[in-house]
Structures are given as structure tokens and as C-alpha cells.
XYZ file of C-alpha atoms in Angstrom:
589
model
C 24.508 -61.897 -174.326
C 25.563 -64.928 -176.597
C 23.553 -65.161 -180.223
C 22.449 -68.491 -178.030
C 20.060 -65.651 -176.011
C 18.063 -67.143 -173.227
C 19.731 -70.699 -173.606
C 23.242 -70.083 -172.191
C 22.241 -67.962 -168.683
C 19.803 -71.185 -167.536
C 22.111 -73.703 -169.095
C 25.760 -72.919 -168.766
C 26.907 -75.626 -171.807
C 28.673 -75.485 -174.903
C 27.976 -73.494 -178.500
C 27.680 -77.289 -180.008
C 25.569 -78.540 -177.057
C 23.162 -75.100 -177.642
C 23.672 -75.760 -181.064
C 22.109 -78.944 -181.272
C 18.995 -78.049 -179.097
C 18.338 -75.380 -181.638
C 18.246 -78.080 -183.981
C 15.767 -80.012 -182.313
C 13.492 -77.729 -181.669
C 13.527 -76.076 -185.152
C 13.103 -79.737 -186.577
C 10.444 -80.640 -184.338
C 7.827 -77.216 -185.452
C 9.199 -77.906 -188.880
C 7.605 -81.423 -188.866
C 4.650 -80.229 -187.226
C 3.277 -77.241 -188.192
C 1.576 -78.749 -191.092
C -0.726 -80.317 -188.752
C -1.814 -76.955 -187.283
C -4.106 -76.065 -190.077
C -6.807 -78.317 -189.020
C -7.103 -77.641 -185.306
C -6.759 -74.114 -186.055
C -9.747 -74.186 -188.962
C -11.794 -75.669 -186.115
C -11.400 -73.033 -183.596
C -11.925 -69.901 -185.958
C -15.482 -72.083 -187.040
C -16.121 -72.307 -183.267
C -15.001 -68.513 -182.541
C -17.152 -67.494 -185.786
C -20.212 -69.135 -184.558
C -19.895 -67.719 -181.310
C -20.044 -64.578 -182.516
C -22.382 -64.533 -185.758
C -25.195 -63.265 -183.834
C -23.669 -60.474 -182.200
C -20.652 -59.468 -184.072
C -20.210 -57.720 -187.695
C -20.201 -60.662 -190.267
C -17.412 -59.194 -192.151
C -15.278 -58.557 -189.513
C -15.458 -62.214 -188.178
C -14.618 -63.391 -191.603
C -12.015 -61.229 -192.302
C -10.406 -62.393 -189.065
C -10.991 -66.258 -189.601
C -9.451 -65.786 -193.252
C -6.427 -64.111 -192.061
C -5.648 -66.363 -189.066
C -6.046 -69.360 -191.158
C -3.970 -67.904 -194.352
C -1.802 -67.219 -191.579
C -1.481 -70.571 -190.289
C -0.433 -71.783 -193.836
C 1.793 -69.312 -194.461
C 3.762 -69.752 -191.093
C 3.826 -73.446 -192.415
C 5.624 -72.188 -196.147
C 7.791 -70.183 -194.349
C 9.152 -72.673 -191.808
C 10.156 -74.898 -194.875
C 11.428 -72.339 -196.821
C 13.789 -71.359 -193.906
C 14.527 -74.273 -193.565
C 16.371 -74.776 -196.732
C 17.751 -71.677 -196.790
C 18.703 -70.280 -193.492
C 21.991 -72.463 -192.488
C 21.782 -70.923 -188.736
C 19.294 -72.622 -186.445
C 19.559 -69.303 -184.193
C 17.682 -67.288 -187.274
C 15.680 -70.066 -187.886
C 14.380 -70.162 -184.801
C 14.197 -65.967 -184.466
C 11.918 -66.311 -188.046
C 9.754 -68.947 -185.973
C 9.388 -66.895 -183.137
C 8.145 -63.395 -185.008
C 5.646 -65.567 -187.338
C 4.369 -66.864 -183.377
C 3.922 -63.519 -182.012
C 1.518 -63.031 -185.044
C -0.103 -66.056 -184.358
C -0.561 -65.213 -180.668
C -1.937 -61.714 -181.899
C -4.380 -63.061 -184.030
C -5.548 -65.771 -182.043
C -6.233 -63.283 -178.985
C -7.949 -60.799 -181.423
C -11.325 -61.869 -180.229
C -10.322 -60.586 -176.761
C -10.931 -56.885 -178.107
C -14.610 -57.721 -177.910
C -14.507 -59.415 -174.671
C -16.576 -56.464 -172.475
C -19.231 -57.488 -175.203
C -19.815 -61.284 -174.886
C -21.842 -63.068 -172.676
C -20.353 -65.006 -169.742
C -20.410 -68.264 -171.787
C -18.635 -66.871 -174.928
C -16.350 -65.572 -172.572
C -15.634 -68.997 -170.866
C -15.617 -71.042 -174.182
C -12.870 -68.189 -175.513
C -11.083 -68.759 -172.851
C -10.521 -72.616 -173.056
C -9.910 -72.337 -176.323
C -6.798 -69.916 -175.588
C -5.600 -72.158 -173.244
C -5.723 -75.008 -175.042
C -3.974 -73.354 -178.284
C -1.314 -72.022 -175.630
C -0.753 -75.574 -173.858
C -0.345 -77.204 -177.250
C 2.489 -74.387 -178.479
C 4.242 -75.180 -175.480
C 4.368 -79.202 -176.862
C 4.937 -78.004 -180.073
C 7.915 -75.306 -179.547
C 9.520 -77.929 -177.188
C 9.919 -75.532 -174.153
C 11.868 -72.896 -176.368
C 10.773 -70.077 -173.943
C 11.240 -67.362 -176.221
C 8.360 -68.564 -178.723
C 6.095 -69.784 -175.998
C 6.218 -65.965 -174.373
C 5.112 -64.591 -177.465
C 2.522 -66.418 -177.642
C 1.358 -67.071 -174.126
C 1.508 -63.502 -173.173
C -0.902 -62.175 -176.003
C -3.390 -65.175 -175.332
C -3.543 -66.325 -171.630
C -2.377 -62.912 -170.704
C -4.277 -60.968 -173.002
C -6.739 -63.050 -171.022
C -6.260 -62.711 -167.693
C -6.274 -58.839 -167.897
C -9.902 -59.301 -169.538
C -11.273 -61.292 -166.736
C -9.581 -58.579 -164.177
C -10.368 -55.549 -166.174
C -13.990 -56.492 -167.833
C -15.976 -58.374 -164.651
C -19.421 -60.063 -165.714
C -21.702 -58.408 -163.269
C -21.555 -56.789 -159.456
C -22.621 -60.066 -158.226
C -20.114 -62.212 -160.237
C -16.613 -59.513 -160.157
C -15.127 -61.428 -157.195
C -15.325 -64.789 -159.390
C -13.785 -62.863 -162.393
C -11.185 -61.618 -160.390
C -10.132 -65.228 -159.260
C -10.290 -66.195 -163.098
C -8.282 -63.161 -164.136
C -5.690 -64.313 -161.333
C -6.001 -68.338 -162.535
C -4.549 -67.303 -166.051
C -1.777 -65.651 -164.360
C -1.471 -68.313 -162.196
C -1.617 -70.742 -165.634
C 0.940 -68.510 -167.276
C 3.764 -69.074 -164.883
C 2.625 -72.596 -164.806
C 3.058 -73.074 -168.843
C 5.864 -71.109 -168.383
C 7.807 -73.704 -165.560
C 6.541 -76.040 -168.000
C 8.324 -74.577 -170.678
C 11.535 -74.355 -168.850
C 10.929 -77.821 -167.829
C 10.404 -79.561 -171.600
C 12.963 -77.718 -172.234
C 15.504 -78.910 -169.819
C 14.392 -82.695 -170.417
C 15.161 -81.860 -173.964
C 19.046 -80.955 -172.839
C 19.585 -83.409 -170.968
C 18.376 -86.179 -173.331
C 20.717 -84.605 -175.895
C 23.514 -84.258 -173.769
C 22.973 -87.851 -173.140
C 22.446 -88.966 -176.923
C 26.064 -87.095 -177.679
C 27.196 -88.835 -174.677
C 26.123 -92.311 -176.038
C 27.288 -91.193 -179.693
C 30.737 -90.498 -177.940
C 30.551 -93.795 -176.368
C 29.818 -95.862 -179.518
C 32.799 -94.341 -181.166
C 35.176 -94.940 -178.570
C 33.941 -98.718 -178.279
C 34.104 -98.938 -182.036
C 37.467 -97.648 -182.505
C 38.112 -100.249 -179.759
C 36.699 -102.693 -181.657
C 38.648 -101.963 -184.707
C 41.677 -101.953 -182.703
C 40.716 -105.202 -181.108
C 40.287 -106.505 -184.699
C 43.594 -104.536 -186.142
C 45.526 -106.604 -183.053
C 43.817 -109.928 -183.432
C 44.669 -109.183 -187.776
C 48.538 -108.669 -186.555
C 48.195 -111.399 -184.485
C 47.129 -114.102 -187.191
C 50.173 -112.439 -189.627
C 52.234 -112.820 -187.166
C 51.811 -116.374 -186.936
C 51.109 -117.306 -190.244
C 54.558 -115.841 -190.899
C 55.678 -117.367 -187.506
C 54.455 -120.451 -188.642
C 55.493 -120.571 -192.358
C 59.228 -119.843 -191.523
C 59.678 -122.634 -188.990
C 57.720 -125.070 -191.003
C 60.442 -124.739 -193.955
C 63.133 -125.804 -192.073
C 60.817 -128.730 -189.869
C 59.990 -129.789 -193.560
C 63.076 -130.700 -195.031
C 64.084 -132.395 -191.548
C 60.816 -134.515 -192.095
C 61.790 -135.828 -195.333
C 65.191 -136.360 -194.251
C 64.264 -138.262 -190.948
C 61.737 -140.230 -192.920
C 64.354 -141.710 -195.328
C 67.289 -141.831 -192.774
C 64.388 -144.686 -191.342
C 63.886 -146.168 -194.802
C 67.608 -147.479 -195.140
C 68.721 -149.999 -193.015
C 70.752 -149.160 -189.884
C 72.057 -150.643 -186.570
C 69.939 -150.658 -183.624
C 71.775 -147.781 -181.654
C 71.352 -145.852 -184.996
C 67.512 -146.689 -185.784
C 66.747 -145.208 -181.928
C 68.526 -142.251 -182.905
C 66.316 -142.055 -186.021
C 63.038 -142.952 -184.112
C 63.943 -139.775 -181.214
C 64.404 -137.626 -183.770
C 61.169 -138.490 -185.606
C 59.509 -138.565 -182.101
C 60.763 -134.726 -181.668
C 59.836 -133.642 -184.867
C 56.213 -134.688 -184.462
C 55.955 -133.099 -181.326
C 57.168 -129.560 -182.838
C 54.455 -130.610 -185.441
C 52.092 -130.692 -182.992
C 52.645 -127.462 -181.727
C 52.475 -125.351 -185.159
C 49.396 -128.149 -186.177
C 47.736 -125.748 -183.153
C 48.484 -122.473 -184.926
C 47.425 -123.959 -188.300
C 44.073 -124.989 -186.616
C 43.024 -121.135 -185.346
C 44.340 -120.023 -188.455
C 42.191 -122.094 -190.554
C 39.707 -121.184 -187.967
C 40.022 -117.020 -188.689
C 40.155 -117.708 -192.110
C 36.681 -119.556 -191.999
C 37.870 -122.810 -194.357
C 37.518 -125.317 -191.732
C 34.704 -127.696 -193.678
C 32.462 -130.018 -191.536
C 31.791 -133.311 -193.179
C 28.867 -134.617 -191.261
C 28.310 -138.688 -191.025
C 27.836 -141.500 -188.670
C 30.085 -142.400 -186.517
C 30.924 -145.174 -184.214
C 31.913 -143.453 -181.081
C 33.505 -146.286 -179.427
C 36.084 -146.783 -182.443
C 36.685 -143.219 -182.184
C 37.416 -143.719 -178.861
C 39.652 -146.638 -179.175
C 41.956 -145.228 -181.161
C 42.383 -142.408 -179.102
C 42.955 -144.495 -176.354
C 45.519 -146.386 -178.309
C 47.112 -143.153 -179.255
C 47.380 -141.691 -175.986
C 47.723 -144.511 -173.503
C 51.812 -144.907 -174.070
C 51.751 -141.551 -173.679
C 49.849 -141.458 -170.122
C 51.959 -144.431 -169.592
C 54.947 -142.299 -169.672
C 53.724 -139.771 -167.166
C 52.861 -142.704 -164.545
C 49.128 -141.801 -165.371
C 46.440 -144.174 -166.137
C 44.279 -144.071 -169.068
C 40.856 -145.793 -168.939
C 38.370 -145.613 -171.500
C 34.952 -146.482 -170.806
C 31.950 -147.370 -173.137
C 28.613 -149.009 -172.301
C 27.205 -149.671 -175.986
C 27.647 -149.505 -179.288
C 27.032 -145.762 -179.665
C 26.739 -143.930 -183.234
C 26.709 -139.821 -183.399
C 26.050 -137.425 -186.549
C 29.332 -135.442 -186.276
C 32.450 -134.536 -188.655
C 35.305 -137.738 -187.191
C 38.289 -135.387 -187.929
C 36.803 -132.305 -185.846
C 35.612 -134.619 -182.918
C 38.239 -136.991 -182.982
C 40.584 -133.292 -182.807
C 38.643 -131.988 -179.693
C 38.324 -135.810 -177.632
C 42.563 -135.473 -178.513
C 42.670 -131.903 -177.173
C 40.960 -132.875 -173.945
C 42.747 -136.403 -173.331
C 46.301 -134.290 -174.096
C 45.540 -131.428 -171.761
C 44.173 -133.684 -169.221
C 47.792 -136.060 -169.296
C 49.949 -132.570 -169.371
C 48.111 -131.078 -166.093
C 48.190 -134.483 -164.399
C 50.737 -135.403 -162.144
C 49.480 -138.345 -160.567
C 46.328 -140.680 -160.799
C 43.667 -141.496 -163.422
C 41.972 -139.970 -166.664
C 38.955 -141.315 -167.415
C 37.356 -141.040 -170.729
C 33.746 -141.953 -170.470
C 31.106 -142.156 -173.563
C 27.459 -142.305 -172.034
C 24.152 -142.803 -173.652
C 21.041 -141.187 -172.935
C 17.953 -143.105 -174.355
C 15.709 -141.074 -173.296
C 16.721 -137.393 -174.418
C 18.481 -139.048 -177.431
C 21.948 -137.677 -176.774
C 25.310 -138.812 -176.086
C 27.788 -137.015 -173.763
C 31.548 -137.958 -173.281
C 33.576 -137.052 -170.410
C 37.372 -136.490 -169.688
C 37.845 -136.511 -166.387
C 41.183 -136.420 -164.755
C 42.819 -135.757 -160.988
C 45.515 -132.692 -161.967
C 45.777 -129.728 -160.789
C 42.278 -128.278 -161.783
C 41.249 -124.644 -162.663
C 40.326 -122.092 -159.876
C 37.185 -120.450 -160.266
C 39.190 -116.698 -160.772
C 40.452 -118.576 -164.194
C 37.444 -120.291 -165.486
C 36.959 -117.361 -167.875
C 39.989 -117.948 -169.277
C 40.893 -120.586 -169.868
C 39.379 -121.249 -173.360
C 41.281 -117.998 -174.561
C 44.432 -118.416 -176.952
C 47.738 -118.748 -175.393
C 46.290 -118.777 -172.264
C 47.734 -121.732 -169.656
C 47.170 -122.552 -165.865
C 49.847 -122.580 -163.622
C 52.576 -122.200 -166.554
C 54.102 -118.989 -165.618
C 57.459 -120.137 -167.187
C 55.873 -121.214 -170.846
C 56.986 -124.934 -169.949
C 57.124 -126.004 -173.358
C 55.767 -129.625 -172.715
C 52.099 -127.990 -171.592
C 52.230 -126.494 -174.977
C 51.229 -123.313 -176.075
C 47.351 -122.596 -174.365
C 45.800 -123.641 -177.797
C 44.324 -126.349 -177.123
C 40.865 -125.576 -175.392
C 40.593 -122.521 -177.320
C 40.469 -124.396 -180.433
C 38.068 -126.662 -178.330
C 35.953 -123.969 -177.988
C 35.770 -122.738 -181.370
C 35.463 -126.184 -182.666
C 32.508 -126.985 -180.371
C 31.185 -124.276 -181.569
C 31.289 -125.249 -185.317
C 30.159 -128.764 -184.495
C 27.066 -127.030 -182.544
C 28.444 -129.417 -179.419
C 27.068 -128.322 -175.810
C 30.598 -127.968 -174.308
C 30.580 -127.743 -170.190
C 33.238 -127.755 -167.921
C 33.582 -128.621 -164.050
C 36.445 -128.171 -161.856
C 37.809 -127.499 -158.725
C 41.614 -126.275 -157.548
C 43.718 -128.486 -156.658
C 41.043 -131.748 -157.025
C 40.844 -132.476 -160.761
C 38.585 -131.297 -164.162
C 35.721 -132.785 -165.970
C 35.305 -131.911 -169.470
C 32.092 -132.814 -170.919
C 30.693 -133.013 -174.927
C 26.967 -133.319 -175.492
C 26.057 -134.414 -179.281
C 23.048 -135.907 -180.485
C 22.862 -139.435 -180.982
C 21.645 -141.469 -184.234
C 20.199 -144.928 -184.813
C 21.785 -145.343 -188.485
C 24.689 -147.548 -188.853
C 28.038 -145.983 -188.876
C 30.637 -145.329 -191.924
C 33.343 -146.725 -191.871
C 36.685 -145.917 -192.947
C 38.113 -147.948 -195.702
C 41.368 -145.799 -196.049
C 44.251 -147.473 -194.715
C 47.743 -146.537 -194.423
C 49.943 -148.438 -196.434
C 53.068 -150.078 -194.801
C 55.074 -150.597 -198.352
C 55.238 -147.726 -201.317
C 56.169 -150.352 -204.166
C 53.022 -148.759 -205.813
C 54.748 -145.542 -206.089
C 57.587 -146.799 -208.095
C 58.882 -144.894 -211.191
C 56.024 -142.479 -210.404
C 56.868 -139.438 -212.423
C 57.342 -136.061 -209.273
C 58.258 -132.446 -210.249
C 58.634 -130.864 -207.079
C 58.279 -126.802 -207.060
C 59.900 -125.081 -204.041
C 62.630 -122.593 -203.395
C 63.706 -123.427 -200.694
C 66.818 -125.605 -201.999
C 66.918 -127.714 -198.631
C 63.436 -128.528 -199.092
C 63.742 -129.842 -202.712
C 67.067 -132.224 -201.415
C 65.056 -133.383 -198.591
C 61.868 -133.983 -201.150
C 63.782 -135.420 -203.574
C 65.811 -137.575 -201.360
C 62.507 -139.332 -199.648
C 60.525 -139.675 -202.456
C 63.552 -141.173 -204.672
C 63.952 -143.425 -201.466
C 60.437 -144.925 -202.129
C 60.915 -145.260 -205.831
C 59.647 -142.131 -207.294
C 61.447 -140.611 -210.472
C 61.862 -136.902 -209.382
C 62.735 -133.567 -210.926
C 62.992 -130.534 -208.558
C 62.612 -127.024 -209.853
C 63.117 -123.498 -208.069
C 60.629 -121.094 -209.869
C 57.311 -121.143 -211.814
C 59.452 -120.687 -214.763
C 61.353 -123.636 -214.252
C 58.494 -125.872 -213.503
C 56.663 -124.662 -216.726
C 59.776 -125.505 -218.620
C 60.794 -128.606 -217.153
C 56.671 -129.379 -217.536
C 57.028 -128.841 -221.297
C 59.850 -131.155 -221.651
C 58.542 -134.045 -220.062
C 54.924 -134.580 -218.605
C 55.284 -135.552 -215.055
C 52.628 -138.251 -213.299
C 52.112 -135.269 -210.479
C 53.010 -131.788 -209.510
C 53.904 -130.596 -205.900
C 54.417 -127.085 -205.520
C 55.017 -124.817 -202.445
C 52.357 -122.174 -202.293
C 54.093 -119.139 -201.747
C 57.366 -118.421 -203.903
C 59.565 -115.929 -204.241
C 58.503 -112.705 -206.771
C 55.387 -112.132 -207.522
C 54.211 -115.960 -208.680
C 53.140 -118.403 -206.624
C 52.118 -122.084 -206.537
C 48.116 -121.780 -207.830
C 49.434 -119.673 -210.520
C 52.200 -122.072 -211.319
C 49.489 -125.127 -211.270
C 46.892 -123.301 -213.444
C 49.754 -122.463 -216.073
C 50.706 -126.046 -216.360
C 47.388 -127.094 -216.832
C 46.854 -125.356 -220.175
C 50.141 -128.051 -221.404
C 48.267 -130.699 -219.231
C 44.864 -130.753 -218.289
C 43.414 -132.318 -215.384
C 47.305 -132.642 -214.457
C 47.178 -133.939 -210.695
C 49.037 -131.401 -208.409
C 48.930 -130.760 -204.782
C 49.905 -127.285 -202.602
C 52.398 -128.033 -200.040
C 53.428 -125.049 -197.887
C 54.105 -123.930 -194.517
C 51.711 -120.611 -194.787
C 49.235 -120.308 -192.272
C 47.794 -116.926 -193.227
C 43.874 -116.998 -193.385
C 44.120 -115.223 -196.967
C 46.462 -117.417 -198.589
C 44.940 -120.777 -197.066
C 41.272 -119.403 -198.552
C 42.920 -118.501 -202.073
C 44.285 -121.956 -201.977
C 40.839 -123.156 -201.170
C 38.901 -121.639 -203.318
C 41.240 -122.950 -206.282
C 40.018 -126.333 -205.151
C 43.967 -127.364 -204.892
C 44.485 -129.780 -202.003
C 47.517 -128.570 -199.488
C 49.027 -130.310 -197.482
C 50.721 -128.587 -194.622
C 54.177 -128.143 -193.838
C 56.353 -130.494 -192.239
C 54.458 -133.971 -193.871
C 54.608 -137.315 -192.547
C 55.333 -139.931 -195.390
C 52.395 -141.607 -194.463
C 50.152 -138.716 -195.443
C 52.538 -138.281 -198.817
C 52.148 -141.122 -200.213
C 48.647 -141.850 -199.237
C 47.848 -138.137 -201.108
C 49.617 -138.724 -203.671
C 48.592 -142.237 -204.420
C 44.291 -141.317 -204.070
C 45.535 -138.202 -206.781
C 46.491 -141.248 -208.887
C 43.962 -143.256 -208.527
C 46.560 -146.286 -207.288
């Protein structure tokens, strides 16, 4: 026999599983025992009082003082045990010896049963079986302490009734009483094995769910450690093709600045034209990556949806053009929404693009709609491409996923697009719904509430001429060395006066020797400084000295270090547009 005794024959299991029943039950009479004082008071007041009138005085208190000093000793013992007995198995054998007293002492009266009256013997009884009914609740079906106690009360009992019968008339009924404990004995007993079993299976199944948690948490962390690698991956991904893209930008953008003949300025323009689509592309992976590292900011205000939408149709309709496609925007009023422009204006684009790259053939419509009555605006993008079977709906909001673009045909793009939908939506707290069928076309639909105030307008416009830029003081910070040429080349080709530097060291130096008008420093550098550092040092020469971040790091951490400096950055490759305009509002021009 196993130290698990009567456990392991019924239950064929395992020492841990045993182990942890053990536990259970031990725990469970350890909380409770403390409670048996007062139910047990009561029936030695009842058994007393029974017997006043009949029985020696001293004898009946004797007995009622031991089984109650009993009680409360059973009740110090159990938590004395059970801070210093590590093994539940002699735990649980101390329980089961301080039981057998208890069952002793509480079928003591029984001694003196072929001397009470045939209601003394009846109330005795009940009270028996009710002690014995509760152990079996209170051991938890443990049969070993429920015997101990069951057989000195309800079968102390039952041989009473068969051996002590109330009268000639009346031995037949005491016989059926004496068999009705033994009857209730097996009974307590089934229920005993019963509790008991419940009890191993609903631990069995707690382990089983513990096991369970732990193998979907260390999927979870997985799932996290991958989608981690992931975002690395492309911030890294991201940050080395942006370098070169960079200094092609500022090349291209002064190539267009000098004058050229016509064959060369196309050459010039299809270059450009290139570069901003690559842009495009790594613009997606900047967007989740701003999006994991939680620094996207919404800027809510009025806006007038129909501008919003004209542009966009101005944007995109050479570009439908292209594709034979036809672009129709449709408004009905002058609608105003509470949103952030940049974010909505970024998913309407999202939709229009995807819509024109799974098209092959008819219209998009884009279609803003105005609902009086519920106070909401929706806009549609609807188009007559290939559409989405129902097998991918699921899908097709996840990143890098794409429809019918088994060969990564780079002019669908990369699959970013409706996933940063998604998560924009999301952000903007914009009902986003989708309808589709294979083969027919999609409908993509944005619900927003509407609002009555008058819409902001914009009153930044891009400037066609840089003459206000001229002699404008530059120190440049990168180390890439193509970079600074290409930096200083474009901005010297608007009129700036730059000086280009390849460290922090440098920059502090050159810094000292001549204040500049504005700083521009790559974020990340080679060693261990990098451009916040660099920015904060030259500060303490020049205070409030105007500097931007310009870098082609995408990495959550370093785009929320850069935020919370409260630098601006400006994202790898930049259109001169966007340079000057920065660099002019840092000025105050």
C-alpha cells in the first residue's frame, strides 16, 4: 500500500494528483473546525438535559466538559499541524485519530441506551446522525475520517436499536431502526466516496485549466516575442533603406531645381515619381510602427468633409486615370465631422488606393452621405475589382496580408494598407464595415459623427519659391556621408548657408564656433550618442536653439524617446516641400 492509503486503489492517479486532494481536504477541516464549537456546545446542552433527571449529574458533566474541551482542542491541534507538519498524509492521519475521539465521545451516551426512554432514544439518535452527516461535509468524503467516526456513532447506534428493543410490542420496529442506521451507514458512506470523487475530478480539472493557462500564456508571450521581432525587424528594415532613399531625395530634388532640357526634366520627374512611390511603401511600415509604439496623437477639430474629399479626388484621379478606371466623388452638402484631418484623410487614401490597385476595369465611387436624423455621416468607397471571398474576410485587415497576390506584385503594395485602416479606425473610434462579394466588387464604409460648428481651415500653404530661406544658417548632423552631400547640396541649392558634421562631437564643436539659425540631426548615430543627446548638449551653448530629428528609424522605442523629448522628426526620405515648410514654421518665417 502507497503512504496515499485508501486514495490510490479507488483512484488510480498520480502522487501530485493524490497530493493535492490531501491538500484540500486538510485545508478545508482546517478552515472549519473552528465553527464546530458551537453546534457541538448545543448538542451536549440538549444530551445533558435529556438526561438530568435520570442520569448521575456528575457524570453528564464530566462528559459534556470533555467533549467540548475536546472540540477545542481538536481545533488547536489542526492549526498547530498545520504549521508544522509539511506532509498532508500526517496531517491528515493527526485529523483522523483526534476524529475517532470525537466519534467516541459523541456516542458515549449510547452506553446508557437500555436505560432511556423511547424518546431520549429517538432524539439521541438524530442527533448522531446529524453530527455524522455534517463530518461527512466537513472531511470532504476523506473515507478514512468519516469511518471513524460513522462507525462509533451511527453504528454504535444501530447495534443499540438491534441489541436493546423498547418493549415486546415495539422489538420488530427497533429492529427495522437498528437495520435503517446500517442502511444510513453505507449510504453516508457512498456519499463519502462520492464527495470525494467530485472533489478529484474538479481538481484534476483545475490542474487541467492551470496547465491550459500556461500553455496559452507562453503562447501569448511568444505571440508578443514574434510580433517584438517583427517591429525590429522593420524598424531596422526600414531605417537602412531609408538612408540611401534619403540622399536620392535630396539629390532628385535639386537635379529639378537647376534648369535642364525637356528630355532631361522627364528623366528628373520619373525618378522623383519612383522615389515617392518607394516612399509610400516604407510611409506604411512607419505608420504600424508608430502605431506599436503608441505615439500616433489625434488632433480632434472640424472638418469640412467635402474639401477633404476633393483633394483626395484630385490626388488620386490621374492616378485612376492611368489604370483606365474612373474616379467619381460624390457629395450632397456641405458636411462638417469632429475627426483628426491627417488620420482620416490617411484612411479615405488607404481605401481610394486599394480600391484603384484591385480594380481592373470600371468605376470607384467615393460617396460622403448625411444622416440628419441619427446625426452621423458615413462615406463609402465602392469599387467593381475583384472583391474579397467570404473564406478571406477575416483577413484581410491583418498585416502583410493581400488578395489574390500570390507573387507579392509589388504595385498592390505590401497588405498594409487596411490593417493600418483598421487600427486607425480604431483610434478615431470610426464604425468601420465592409461588404463584398468575389468576383463583383467591395464597399468600404466609415461612420463618424457629424457636427454643426463651422470647419477649420487650413491656412498652411506650401510655398512654390524658398527665397525666404536664403543665407539661412544649417548644420546638418548625420553620418552617413552621402546623406550630408545630398543635404548639403539641396539646401545650398535653395540658398541656405550649410555646414555638415559627422559626430556629436563635431556638431558641438562646429556649434561653438559659429551659432547656426537651425540644427538637423539624424537620430541614431554611430557609438553610443545619438541625435537628442547631441540637441540637448547644444542647447546649454544655445538655448531654445531650433533643431529638428531627421532619421530613417522606425523602431517604436526610439520614435517614443524622440517623442517624449518634444523634438520634431521628420522621417526619412523628405520631400523639399515638407523641408522647407519645417524648417521655415521653426523660424518663425
Amino acid at each position: 500500500m502507497s503512504k496515499f492509503g485508501f486514495l490510490n486503489p479507488v483512484f488510480n492517479s498520480s502522487a501530485l494528483l493524490v497530493e493535492a486532494v490531501y491538500k484540500e481536504i486538510f485545508d478545508t477541516i482546517n478552515q472549519r473546525s473552528r465553527y464546530l464549537v458551537f453546534p457541538v456546545t448545543i448538542v451536549v446542552i440538549v444530551v445533558v438535559m435529556l438526561g438530568w433527571d435520570k442520569f448521575p449529574h456528575s457524570l453528564l458533566i464530566v462528559w459534556g466538559f470533555l467533549t467540548i474541551l475536546h472540540t477545542l482542542v481538536r481545533w488547536q491541534v489542526i492549526q498547530r499541524i498545520a504549521k508544522e507538519v509539511h506532509t498532508y498524509v500526517y496531517r491528515l492521519r493527526i485529523v483522523t485519530l483526534t476524529h475517532f475521539v470525537s466519534g467516541l465521545l459523541h456516542a458515549a451516551p449510547l452506553l446508557f441506551f437500555n436505560q432511556m426512554t423511547d424518546t431520549q432514544r429517538a432524539i439521541i439518535t438524530v442527533l448522531l446522525l446529524g453530527m455524522a452527516i455534517s463530518n461527512v461535509a466537513l472531511t470532504m468524503g476523506h473515507q478514512g475520517i468519516a469511518w471513524c467516526y460513522q462507525i462509533p456513532t451511527v453504528g454504535g447506534s444501530a447495534f443499540c436499536w438491534l441489541t436493546y428493543p423498547t418493549s415486546n410490542d415495539g422489538e420488530l420496529a427497533s429492529i427495522g431502526l437498528g437495520i435503517l442506521m446500517l442502511v444510513l451507514l453505507v449510504i453516508l458512506s457512498l456519499h463519502a466516496r462520492a464527495a470525494l470523487s467530485s472533489l478529484f475530478a474538479n481538481i484534476r480539472n483545475r490542474e487541467q485549466l492551470v496547465g491550459l493557462n500556461q500553455d496559452l500564456r507562453l503562447a501569448l508571450e511568444r505571440a508578443e516575442s514574434a510580433n517584438r521581432a517583427k517591429t525590429r525587424f522593420l524598424a531596422s528594415a526600414s531605417h537602412d533603406l531609408r538612408q540611401p532613399l534619403h540622399t536620392l531625395a535630396m539629390f532628385s530634388a535639386a537635379l529639378q531645381l537647376r534648369p535642364l532640357d525637356q528630355k532631361s526634366a522627364d528623366i528628373a520627374r520619373n525618378i522623383s515619381t519612383a522615389m515617392q512611390d518607394l516612399t509610400s511603401e516604407l510611409d506604411s511600415l512607419l505608420d504600424i510602427s508608430k502605431l506599436d509604439a503608441g505615439i500616433v496623437q489625434v488632433n480632434t477639430a472640424p472638418i469640412d468633409l467635402n474639401q477633404l474629399l476633393d483633394n483626395i479626388r484630385t490626388l488620386y484621379l490621374p492616378v485612376a486615370q492611368e489604370n483606365n478606371l474612373t474616379l467619381v466623388v460624390v457629395t450632397n452638402a456641405l458636411i462638417s465631422v469632429n475627426s483628426d484631418r491627417s488620420l482620416l484623410e490617411r484612411v479615405v487614401r488607404n481605401l481610394v488606393d486599394n480600391a484603384i490597385k484591385y480594380s481592373e476595369k470600371g468605376t470607384i465611387v467615393v460617396e460622403a452621405h448625411l444622416d440628419r436624423q441619427r446625426r452621423s455621416v458615413s462615406v463609402s468607397i465602392s469599387d467593381q475589382g475583384i472583391g474579397i471571398a467570404p473564406s478571406e474576410m477575416d483577413h484581410v485587415f491583418d498585416e502583410f496580408y493581400q488578395v489574390d497576390n500570390p507573387e507579392r506584385n509589388r504595385i498592390k503594395g505590401l497588405g498594409l494598407g487596411l490593417s493600418i485602416v483598421r487600427r486607425l479606425t480604431n483610434l478615431l473610434g470610426i464604425q468601420l464595415d465592409c461588404e463584398s462579394s468575389w468576383g463583383k466588387g467591395s464597399t468600404f464604409k466609415l461612420t463618424l459623427p457629424a457636427t454643426v460648428r463651422e470647419p477649420a481651415r487650413s491656412n498652411i500653404s506650401s510655398p512654390e519659391r524658398f527665397s525666404h530661406l536664403t543665407g539661412c544658417k544649417v548644420l546638418v548632423l548625420d553620418d552617413e556621408p552621402a546623406v550630408r552631400a545630398s543635404m548639403n547640396a539641396l539646401l545650398s541649392e535653395i540658398g541656405c548657408d550649410v555646414e555638415t558634421v559627422a559626430d556629436s562631437e563635431q556638431a558641438i564643436a562646429a556649434a561653438t564656433k559659429r551659432k547656426p539659425d537651425i540644427l538637423l540631426a539624424d537620430l541614431r548615430l554611430q557609438g553610443l550618442s545619438n541625435g537628442i543627446q547631441t540637441i540637448k548638449a547644444i542647447r546649454l551653448l544655445h538655448p531654445n536653439l531650433p533643431a529638428l530629428l531627421i532619421s530613417g528609424d522606425t523602431e517604436p522605442a526610439q520614435l517614443t524617446a524622440a517623442n517624449s523629448a518634444g523634438i520634431e522628426l521628420l522621417h526619412k526620405p523628405v520631400q523639399l516641400e515638407l523641408l522647407a515648410k519645417t524648417i521655415a514654421r521653426h523660424l518663425k518665417f
